[in-house]
Structure formats: C-alpha cells, structure tokens
Amino acid sequence: MDAQKFRSLSPRLRALVGIAVLLDGREAGEYLAFDAAHGPGLQRAATDLSEIDPEVRMPFVGTMVRSALKEIK
C-alpha cells in the first residue's frame, strides 16, 4: 500500500481526498483533478488510494479521514 502522497497532504486536503475516495473510489481522482490549486496532487493521492483493495481501503481511508478531521479542530 502506497499512501505517501496522501499522507503528505495538509489535514484539510487529506479529509477532502479521503471523503472523495469513500464516496467514489474509482472516479475520485478524476473529480479532484479539476481543483485549480491542487488538482494534480489530489488526483495522484486519490488514484493511489483507489488502487488499494476495497476491503482494506474503506477502513484505512475512514481512519485517515477521522484523523485529519481531528487535526483540523
């Protein structure tokens, strides 16, 4: 599992990518690519996460989203 790009993002962007991957794992990268400021980085992070087997991806990304949201508070 390669989540280095995802982990290098700020907490807000990790939460954004995580929620996008939870909602639509396969297309999340395509949607996030349109972000004017961070598109390529978000797309790479989402694509890397979407390649993880769904049985592992869902709990991992859920945990990472909760962690990012705690950092934001």
GROMACS .gro file of C-alpha atoms in nm:
model
   73
    1MET     CA    1   0.000   0.000   0.000
    2ASP     CA    2   0.144   0.335  -0.104
    3ALA     CA    3  -0.023   0.620   0.080
    4GLN     CA    4   0.278   0.853   0.087
    5LYS     CA    5   0.121   1.116  -0.141
    6PHE     CA    6  -0.197   1.108   0.066
    7ARG     CA    7  -0.011   1.143   0.396
    8SER     CA    8   0.195   1.435   0.266
    9LEU     CA    9  -0.119   1.648   0.215
   10SER     CA   10  -0.243   1.901   0.468
   11PRO     CA   11  -0.518   1.777   0.703
   12ARG     CA   12  -0.790   1.960   0.508
   13LEU     CA   13  -0.678   1.812   0.177
   14ARG     CA   14  -0.644   1.464   0.332
   15ALA     CA   15  -1.003   1.493   0.452
   16LEU     CA   16  -1.116   1.607   0.106
   17VAL     CA   17  -0.938   1.323  -0.074
   18GLY     CA   18  -1.049   1.068   0.183
   19ILE     CA   19  -1.414   1.164   0.156
   20ALA     CA   20  -1.393   1.162  -0.224
   21VAL     CA   21  -1.240   0.813  -0.221
   22LEU     CA   22  -1.501   0.687   0.024
   23LEU     CA   23  -1.780   0.824  -0.195
   24ASP     CA   24  -1.644   0.708  -0.529
   25GLY     CA   25  -1.316   0.521  -0.511
   26ARG     CA   26  -1.273   0.470  -0.884
   27GLU     CA   27  -1.358   0.820  -1.008
   28ALA     CA   28  -1.237   1.029  -0.714
   29GLY     CA   29  -0.909   1.118  -0.884
   30GLU     CA   30  -1.088   1.237  -1.195
   31TYR     CA   31  -1.315   1.468  -0.996
   32LEU     CA   32  -1.032   1.606  -0.783
   33ALA     CA   33  -0.814   1.675  -1.087
   34PHE     CA   34  -1.030   1.980  -1.162
   35ASP     CA   35  -0.923   2.161  -0.844
   36ALA     CA   36  -0.750   2.476  -0.968
   37ALA     CA   37  -0.492   2.499  -0.690
   38HIS     CA   38  -0.412   2.137  -0.600
   39GLY     CA   39  -0.560   1.923  -0.877
   40PRO     CA   40  -0.261   1.710  -0.981
   41GLY     CA   41  -0.158   1.629  -0.623
   42LEU     CA   42  -0.511   1.546  -0.517
   43GLN     CA   43  -0.561   1.330  -0.823
   44ARG     CA   44  -0.241   1.133  -0.758
   45ALA     CA   45  -0.328   1.078  -0.393
   46ALA     CA   46  -0.683   0.966  -0.475
   47THR     CA   47  -0.564   0.738  -0.755
   48ASP     CA   48  -0.310   0.572  -0.526
   49LEU     CA   49  -0.577   0.512  -0.263
   50SER     CA   50  -0.829   0.384  -0.515
   51GLU     CA   51  -0.585   0.113  -0.622
   52ILE     CA   52  -0.597  -0.045  -0.275
   53ASP     CA   53  -0.829  -0.344  -0.238
   54PRO     CA   54  -1.170  -0.213  -0.121
   55GLU     CA   55  -1.171  -0.438   0.185
   56VAL     CA   56  -0.858  -0.262   0.309
   57ARG     CA   57  -0.921   0.078   0.152
   58MET     CA   58  -1.252   0.154   0.319
   59PRO     CA   59  -1.141   0.112   0.683
   60PHE     CA   60  -0.799   0.268   0.615
   61VAL     CA   61  -0.941   0.578   0.447
   62GLY     CA   62  -1.214   0.609   0.710
   63THR     CA   63  -0.950   0.610   0.983
   64MET     CA   64  -0.739   0.862   0.793
   65VAL     CA   65  -1.037   1.096   0.745
   66ARG     CA   66  -1.118   1.086   1.116
   67SER     CA   67  -0.755   1.158   1.197
   68ALA     CA   68  -0.742   1.452   0.954
   69LEU     CA   69  -1.064   1.597   1.095
   70LYS     CA   70  -0.923   1.579   1.450
   71GLU     CA   71  -0.616   1.771   1.331
   72ILE     CA   72  -0.833   2.044   1.180
   73LYS     CA   73  -1.016   2.114   1.505
   0.00000   0.00000   0.00000
